[in-house]
Tab-separated table of C-alpha atoms in Angstrom:
chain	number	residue	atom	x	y	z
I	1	UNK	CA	0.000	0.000	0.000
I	2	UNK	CA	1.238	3.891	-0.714
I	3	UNK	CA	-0.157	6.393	1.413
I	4	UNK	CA	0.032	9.758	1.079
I	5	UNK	CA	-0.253	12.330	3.960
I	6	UNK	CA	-0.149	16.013	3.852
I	7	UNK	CA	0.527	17.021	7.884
I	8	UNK	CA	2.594	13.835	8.340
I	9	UNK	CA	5.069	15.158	10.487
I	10	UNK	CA	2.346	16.460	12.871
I	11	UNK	CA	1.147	15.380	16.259
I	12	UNK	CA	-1.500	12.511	14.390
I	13	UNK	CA	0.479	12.199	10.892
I	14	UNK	CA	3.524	11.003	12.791
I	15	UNK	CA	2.208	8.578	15.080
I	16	UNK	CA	-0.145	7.389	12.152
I	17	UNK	CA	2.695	6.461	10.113
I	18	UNK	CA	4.672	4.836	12.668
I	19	UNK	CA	2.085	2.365	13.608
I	20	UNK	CA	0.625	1.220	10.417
I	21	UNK	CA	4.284	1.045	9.109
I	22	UNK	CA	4.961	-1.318	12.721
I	23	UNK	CA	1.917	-3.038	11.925
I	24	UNK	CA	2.108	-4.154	8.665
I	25	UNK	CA	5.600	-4.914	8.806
I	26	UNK	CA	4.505	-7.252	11.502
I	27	UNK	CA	2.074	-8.976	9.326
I	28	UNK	CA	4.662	-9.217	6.545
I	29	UNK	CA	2.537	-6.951	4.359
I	30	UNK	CA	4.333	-3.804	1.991
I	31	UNK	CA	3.171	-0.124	2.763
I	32	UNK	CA	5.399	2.742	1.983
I	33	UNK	CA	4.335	6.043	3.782
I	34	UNK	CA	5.171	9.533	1.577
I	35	UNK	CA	5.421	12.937	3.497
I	36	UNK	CA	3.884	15.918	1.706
I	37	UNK	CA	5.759	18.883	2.734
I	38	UNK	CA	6.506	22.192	1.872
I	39	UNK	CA	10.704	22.245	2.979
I	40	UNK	CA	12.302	19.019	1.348
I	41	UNK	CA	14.813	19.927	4.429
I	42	UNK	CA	12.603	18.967	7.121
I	43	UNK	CA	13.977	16.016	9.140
I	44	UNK	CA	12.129	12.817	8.843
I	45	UNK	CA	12.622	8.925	9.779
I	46	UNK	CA	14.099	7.300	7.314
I	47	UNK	CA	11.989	4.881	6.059
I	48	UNK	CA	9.585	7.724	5.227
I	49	UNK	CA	9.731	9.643	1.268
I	50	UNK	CA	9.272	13.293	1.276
I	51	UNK	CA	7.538	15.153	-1.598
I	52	UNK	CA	7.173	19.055	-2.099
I	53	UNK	CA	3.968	21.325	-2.434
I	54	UNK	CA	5.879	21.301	-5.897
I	55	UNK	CA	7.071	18.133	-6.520
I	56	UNK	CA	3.586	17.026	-6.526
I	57	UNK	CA	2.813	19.211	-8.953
I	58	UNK	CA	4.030	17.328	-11.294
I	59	UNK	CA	4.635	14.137	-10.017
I	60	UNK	CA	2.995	10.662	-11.810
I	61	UNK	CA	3.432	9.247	-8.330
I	62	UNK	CA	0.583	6.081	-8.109
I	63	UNK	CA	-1.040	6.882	-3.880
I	64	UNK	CA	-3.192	4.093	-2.944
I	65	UNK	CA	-4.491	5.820	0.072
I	66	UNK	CA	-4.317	10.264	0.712
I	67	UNK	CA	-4.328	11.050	4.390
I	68	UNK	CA	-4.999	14.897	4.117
I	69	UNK	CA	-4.079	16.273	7.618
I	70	UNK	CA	-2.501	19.690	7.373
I	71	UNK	CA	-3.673	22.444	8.969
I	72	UNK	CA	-2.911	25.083	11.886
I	73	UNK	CA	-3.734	24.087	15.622
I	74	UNK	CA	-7.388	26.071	15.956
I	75	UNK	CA	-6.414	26.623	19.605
I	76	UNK	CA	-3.104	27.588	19.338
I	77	UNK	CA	-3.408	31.519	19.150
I	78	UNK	CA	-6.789	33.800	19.555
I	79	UNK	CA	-9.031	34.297	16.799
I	80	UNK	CA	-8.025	37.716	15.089
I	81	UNK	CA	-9.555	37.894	11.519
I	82	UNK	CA	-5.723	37.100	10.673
I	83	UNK	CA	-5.164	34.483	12.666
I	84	UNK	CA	-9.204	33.105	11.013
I	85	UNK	CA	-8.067	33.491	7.505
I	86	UNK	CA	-4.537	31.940	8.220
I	87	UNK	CA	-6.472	28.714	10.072
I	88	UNK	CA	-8.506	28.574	6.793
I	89	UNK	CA	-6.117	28.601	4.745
I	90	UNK	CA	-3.495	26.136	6.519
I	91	UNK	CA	-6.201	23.799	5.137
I	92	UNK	CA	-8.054	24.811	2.308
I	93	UNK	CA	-4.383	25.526	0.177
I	94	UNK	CA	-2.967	21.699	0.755
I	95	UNK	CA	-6.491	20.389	-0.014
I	96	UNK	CA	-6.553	22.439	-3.179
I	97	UNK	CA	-3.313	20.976	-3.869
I	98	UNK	CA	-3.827	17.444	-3.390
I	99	UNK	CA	-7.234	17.453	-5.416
I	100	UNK	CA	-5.364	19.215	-8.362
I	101	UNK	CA	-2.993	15.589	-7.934
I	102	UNK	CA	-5.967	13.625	-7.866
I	103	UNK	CA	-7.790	15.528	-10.881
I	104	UNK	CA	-4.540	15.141	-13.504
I	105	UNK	CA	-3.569	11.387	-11.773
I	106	UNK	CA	-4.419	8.851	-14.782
I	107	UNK	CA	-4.894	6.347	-11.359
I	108	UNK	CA	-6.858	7.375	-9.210
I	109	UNK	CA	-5.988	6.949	-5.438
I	110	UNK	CA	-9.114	4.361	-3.977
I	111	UNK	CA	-9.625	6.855	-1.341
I	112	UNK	CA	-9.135	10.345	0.205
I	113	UNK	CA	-9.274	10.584	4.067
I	114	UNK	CA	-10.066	14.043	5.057
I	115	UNK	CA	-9.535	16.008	8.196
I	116	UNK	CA	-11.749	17.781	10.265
I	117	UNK	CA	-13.225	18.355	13.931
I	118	UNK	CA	-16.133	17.843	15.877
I	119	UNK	CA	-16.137	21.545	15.941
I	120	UNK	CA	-18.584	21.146	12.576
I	121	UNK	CA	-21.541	20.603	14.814
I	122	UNK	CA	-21.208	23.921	16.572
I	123	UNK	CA	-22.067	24.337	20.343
I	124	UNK	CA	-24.878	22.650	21.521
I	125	UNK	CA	-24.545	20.913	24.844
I	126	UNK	CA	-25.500	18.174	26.083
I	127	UNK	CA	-27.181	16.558	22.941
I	128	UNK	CA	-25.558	13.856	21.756
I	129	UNK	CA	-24.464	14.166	18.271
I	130	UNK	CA	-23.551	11.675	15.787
I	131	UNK	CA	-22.762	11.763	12.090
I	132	UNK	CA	-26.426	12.125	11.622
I	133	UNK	CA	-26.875	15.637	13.816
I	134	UNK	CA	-27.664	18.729	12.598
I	135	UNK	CA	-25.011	21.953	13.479
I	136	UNK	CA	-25.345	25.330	15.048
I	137	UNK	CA	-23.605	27.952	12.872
I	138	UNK	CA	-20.268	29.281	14.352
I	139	UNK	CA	-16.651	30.618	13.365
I	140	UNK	CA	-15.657	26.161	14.046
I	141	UNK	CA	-18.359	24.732	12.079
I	142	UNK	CA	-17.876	27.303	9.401
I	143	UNK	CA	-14.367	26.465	9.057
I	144	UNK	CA	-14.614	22.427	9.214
I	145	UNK	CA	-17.396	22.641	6.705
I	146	UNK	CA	-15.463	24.744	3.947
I	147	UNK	CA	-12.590	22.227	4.498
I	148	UNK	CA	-14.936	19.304	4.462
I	149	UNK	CA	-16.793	20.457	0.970
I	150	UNK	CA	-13.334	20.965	-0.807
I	151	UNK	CA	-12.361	17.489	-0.010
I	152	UNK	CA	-15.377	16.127	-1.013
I	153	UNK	CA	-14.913	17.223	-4.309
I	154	UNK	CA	-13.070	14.218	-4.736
I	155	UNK	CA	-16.144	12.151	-5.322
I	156	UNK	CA	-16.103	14.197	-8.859
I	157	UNK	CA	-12.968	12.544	-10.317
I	158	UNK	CA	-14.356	9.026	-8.609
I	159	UNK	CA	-12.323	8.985	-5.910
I	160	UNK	CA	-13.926	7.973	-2.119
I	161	UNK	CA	-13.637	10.311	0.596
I	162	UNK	CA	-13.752	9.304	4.453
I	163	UNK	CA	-14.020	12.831	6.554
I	164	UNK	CA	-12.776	12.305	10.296
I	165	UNK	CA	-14.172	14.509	12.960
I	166	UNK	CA	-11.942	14.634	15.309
I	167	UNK	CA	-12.327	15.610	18.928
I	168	UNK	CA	-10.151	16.421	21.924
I	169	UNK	CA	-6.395	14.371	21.169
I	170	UNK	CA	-5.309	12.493	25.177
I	171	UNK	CA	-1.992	12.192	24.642
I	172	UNK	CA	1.079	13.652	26.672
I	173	UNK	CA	3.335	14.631	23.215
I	174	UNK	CA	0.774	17.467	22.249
I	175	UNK	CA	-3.033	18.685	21.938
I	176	UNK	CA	-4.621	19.591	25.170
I	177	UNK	CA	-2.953	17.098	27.418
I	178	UNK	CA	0.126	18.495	26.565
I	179	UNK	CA	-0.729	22.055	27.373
I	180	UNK	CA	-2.187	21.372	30.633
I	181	UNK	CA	0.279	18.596	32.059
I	182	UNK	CA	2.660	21.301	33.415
I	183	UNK	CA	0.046	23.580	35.692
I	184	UNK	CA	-1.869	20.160	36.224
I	185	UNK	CA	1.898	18.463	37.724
I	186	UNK	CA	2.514	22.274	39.435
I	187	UNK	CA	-1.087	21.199	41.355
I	188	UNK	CA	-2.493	24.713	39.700
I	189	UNK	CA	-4.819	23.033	37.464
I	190	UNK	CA	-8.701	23.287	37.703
I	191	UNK	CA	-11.867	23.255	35.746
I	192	UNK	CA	-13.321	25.986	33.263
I	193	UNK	CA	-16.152	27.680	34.332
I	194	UNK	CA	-19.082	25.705	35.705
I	195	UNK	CA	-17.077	22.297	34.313
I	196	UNK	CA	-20.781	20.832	33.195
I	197	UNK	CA	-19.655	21.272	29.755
I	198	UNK	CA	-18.984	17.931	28.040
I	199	UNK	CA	-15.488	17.258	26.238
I	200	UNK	CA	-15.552	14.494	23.505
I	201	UNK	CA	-12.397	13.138	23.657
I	202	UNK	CA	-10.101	10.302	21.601
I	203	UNK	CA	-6.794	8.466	22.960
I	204	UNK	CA	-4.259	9.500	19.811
I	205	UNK	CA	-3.690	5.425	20.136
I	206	UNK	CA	-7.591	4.831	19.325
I	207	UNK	CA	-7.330	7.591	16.930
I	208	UNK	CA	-5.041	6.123	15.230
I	209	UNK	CA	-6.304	2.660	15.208
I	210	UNK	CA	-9.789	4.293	14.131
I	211	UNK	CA	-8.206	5.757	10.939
I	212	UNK	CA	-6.617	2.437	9.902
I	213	UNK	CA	-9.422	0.626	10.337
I	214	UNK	CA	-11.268	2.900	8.121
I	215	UNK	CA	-8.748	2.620	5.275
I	216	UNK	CA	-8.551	-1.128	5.699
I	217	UNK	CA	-12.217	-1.388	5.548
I	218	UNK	CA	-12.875	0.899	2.344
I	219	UNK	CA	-10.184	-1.052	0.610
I	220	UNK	CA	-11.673	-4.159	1.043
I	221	UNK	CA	-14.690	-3.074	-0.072
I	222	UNK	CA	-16.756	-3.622	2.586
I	223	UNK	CA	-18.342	-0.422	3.369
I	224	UNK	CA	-19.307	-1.667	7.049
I	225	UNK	CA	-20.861	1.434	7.611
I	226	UNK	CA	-23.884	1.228	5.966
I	227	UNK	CA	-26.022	0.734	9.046
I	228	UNK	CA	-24.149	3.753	10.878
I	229	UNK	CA	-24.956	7.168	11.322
I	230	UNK	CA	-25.310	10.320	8.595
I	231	UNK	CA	-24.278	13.671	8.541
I	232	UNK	CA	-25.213	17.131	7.210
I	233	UNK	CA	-27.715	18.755	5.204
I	234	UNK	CA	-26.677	16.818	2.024
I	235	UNK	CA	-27.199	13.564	3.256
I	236	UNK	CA	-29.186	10.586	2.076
I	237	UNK	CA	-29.405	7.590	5.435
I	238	UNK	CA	-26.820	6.533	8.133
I	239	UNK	CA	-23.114	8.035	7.817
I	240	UNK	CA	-23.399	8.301	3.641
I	241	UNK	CA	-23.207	11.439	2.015
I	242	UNK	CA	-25.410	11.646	-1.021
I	243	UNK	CA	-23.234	12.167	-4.116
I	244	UNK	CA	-23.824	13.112	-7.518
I	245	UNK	CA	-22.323	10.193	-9.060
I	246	UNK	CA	-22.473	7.857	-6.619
I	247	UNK	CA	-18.997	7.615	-5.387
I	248	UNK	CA	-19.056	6.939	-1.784
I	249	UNK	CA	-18.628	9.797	0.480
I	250	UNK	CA	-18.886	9.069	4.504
I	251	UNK	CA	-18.147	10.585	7.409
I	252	UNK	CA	-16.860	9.363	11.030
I	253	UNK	CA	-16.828	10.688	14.444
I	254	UNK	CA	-13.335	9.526	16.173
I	255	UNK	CA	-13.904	10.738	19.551
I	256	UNK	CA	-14.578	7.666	22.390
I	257	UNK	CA	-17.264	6.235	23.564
I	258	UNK	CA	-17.757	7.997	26.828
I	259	UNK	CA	-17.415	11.844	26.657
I	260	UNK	CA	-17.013	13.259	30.026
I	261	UNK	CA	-17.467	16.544	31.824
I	262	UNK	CA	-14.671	19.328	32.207
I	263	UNK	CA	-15.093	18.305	35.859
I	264	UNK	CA	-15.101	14.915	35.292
I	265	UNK	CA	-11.577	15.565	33.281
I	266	UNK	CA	-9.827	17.770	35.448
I	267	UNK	CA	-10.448	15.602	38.850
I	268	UNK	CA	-9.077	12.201	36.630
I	269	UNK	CA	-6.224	14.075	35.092
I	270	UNK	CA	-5.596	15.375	38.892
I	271	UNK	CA	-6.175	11.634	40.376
I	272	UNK	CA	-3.706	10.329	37.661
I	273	UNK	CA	-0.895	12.875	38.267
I	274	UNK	CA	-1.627	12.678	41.959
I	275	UNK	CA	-2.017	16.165	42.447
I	276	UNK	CA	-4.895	18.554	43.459
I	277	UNK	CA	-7.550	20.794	41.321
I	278	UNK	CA	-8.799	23.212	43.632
I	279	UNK	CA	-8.553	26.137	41.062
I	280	UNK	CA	-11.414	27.139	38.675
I	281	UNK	CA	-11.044	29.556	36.037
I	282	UNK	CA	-14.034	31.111	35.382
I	283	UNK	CA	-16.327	31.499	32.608
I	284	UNK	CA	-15.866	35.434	32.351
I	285	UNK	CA	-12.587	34.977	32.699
I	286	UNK	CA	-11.874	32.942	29.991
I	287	UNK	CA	-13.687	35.150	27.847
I	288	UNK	CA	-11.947	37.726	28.668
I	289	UNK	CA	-8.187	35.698	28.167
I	290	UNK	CA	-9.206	34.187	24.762
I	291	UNK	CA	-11.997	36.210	23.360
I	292	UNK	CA	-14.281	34.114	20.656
I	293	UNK	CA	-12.070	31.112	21.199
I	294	UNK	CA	-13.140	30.631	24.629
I	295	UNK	CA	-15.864	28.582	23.416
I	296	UNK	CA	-13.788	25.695	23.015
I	297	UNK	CA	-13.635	25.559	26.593
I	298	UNK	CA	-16.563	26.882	27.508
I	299	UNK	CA	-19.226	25.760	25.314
I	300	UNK	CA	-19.609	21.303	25.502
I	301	UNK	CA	-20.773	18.987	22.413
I	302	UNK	CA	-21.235	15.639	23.471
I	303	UNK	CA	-20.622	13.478	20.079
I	304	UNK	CA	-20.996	9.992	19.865
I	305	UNK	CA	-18.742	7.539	17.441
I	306	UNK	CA	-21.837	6.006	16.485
I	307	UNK	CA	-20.522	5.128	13.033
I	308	UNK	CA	-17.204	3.517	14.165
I	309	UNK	CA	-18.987	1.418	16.469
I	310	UNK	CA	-21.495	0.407	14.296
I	311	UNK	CA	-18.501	-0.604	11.836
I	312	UNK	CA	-17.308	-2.809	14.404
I	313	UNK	CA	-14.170	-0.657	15.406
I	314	UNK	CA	-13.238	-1.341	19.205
I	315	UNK	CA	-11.885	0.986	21.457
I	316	UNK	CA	-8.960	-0.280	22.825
I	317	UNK	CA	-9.085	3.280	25.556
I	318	UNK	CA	-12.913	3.770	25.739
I	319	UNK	CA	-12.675	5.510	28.767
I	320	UNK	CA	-10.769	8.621	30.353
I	321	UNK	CA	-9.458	6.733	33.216
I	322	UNK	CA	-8.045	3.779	30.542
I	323	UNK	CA	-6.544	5.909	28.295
I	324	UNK	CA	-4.598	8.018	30.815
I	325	UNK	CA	-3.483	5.048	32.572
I	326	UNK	CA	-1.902	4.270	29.422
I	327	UNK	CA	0.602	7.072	28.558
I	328	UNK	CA	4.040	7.169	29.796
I	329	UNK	CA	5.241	10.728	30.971
């Protein structure tokens, strides 16, 4: 197998490619994992091929798989108008660039696995969401669903896409975890606001395993999610977008099973470091620190992966408790 990724050196591209690569290597079976990058400089393992923004361009390269994954950290800096149109951008431009591949490639790749984030249903609570919910309008959901229709353009040269909503990363390397593990070890950390709202979260190993199985299982052909959920506006039944020519478009929550409270989280990641969480930051506080962004900590979605489970994906970390129990510091 060939796979593609554009944001392979990132916090999910990298671990990605170093477990199917373990995996299959296991089983005896060939993949060969390409980085698409914009500085051929950038230092990579060595097993892994590195092609240019430009490269690409003009490359007759055969991908089996695309794993499209670039794209700025939304919670990495406030949201100026700049810092808006350079998030939108850090996604749209590499997804513009990798359909232009797929539009000029005489073989097709069997499938396009798009990024995105749970942040496409908008706030909205305590509902539980699955690929079949609705979505509440917001700077997030605007910005996952212009990425998500670009990719899904695919579908017109006959290609498959898979999008991947992607919820909170638990993993000590990077995302949230990473951020909070220093005031959390300092015994400084605490919940955000009320700490009712709910956090849909994913262990980067499930994540991980959930976007391999979802490659395996479109390449067999055996579209196991047929009895799953939906998604949007344009869809038809369960987790299948309705296409124009048919090609099979589908979308997947990977967040676990069991989304907890910000309380919830903060008093396990406390019991698991063995330190306190007496501190609370409030809500009007963090509106006043982060501005617009605040409501990725203030405001909950509960989303269910009611399409991976349905596809008979199981968690190996379903639960907070598991999947901090599980990372080394």
């Amino acid at each position: 197998m060939d796979i593609l990724i554009s944001g392979g050196s990132g916090f999910l591209g990298s671990a990605f490619s170093k477990e199917i690569m373990a995996r299959y290597r296991a089983q005896n079976k060939t993949v060969h994992i390409t980085w698409l990058t914009r500085d051929s400089s950038q230092a990579h393992p060595n097993d892994i091929e590195m092609v240019t923004y430009d490269e690409l361009a003009s490359s007759d390269k055969r991908f089996d798989v695309i794993l499209n994954l670039a794209g700025a950290g939304i919670a990495d800096a406030r949201w100026s108008d700049a810092r808006k149109e350079q998030l939108l951008a850090s996604r749209m431009k590499p997804t513009e660039s990798l359909l232009s591949f797929i539009a000029r490639s005489s073989i097709k790749p069997k499938l396009l696995v798009s990024g995105s984030a749970i942040g496409w249903y908008g706030a909205q609570g305590n509902k539980p969401l699955t690929e079949s919910s609705g979505f509440e309008v917001d700077f997030a959901h605007q910005l996952c669903d212009k990425w998500e229709q670009l990719a899904l353009t695919a579908i017109e040269y006959g290609v498959p896409v898979a999008i991947v909503r992607t919820g909170v990363i638990i993993h000590p390397e990077g995302g949230m975890l990473g951020k909070l593990l220093t005031p959390f070890k300092m015994g400084v950390g605490g919940q955000l606001g009320d700490g009712q709202q709910i956090m849909s979260w994913v262990s980067r190993e499930d994540w991980v395993g959930a976007a391999i199985f979802i490659i395996e299982q479109h390449l067999a052909g055996n579209n196991a999610t047929n009895n799953a959920g939906q998604t949007n506006k344009s869809t038809t039944h369960d987790n299948t977008l309705k296409t124009a020519n048919d090609t099979p478009a589908v979308v997947y929550n990977l967040t676990a099973p069991n989304p907890v409270t910000n309380h919830t989280f903060t008093k396990t990641l406390g019991a698991w470091l063995h330190r306190p969480t007496f501190f609370t930051l409030p809500e009007f506080l963090l509106k006043l620190m982060f501005g617009e962004m605040s409501t990725l900590l203030i405001d909950g979605q509960k989303v269910i992966p009611q399409a991976l489970q349905s596809a008979g994906y199981e968690f190996k970390q379903p639960t907070l408790k598991q999947a901090l129990e599980q990372q080394v510091l």
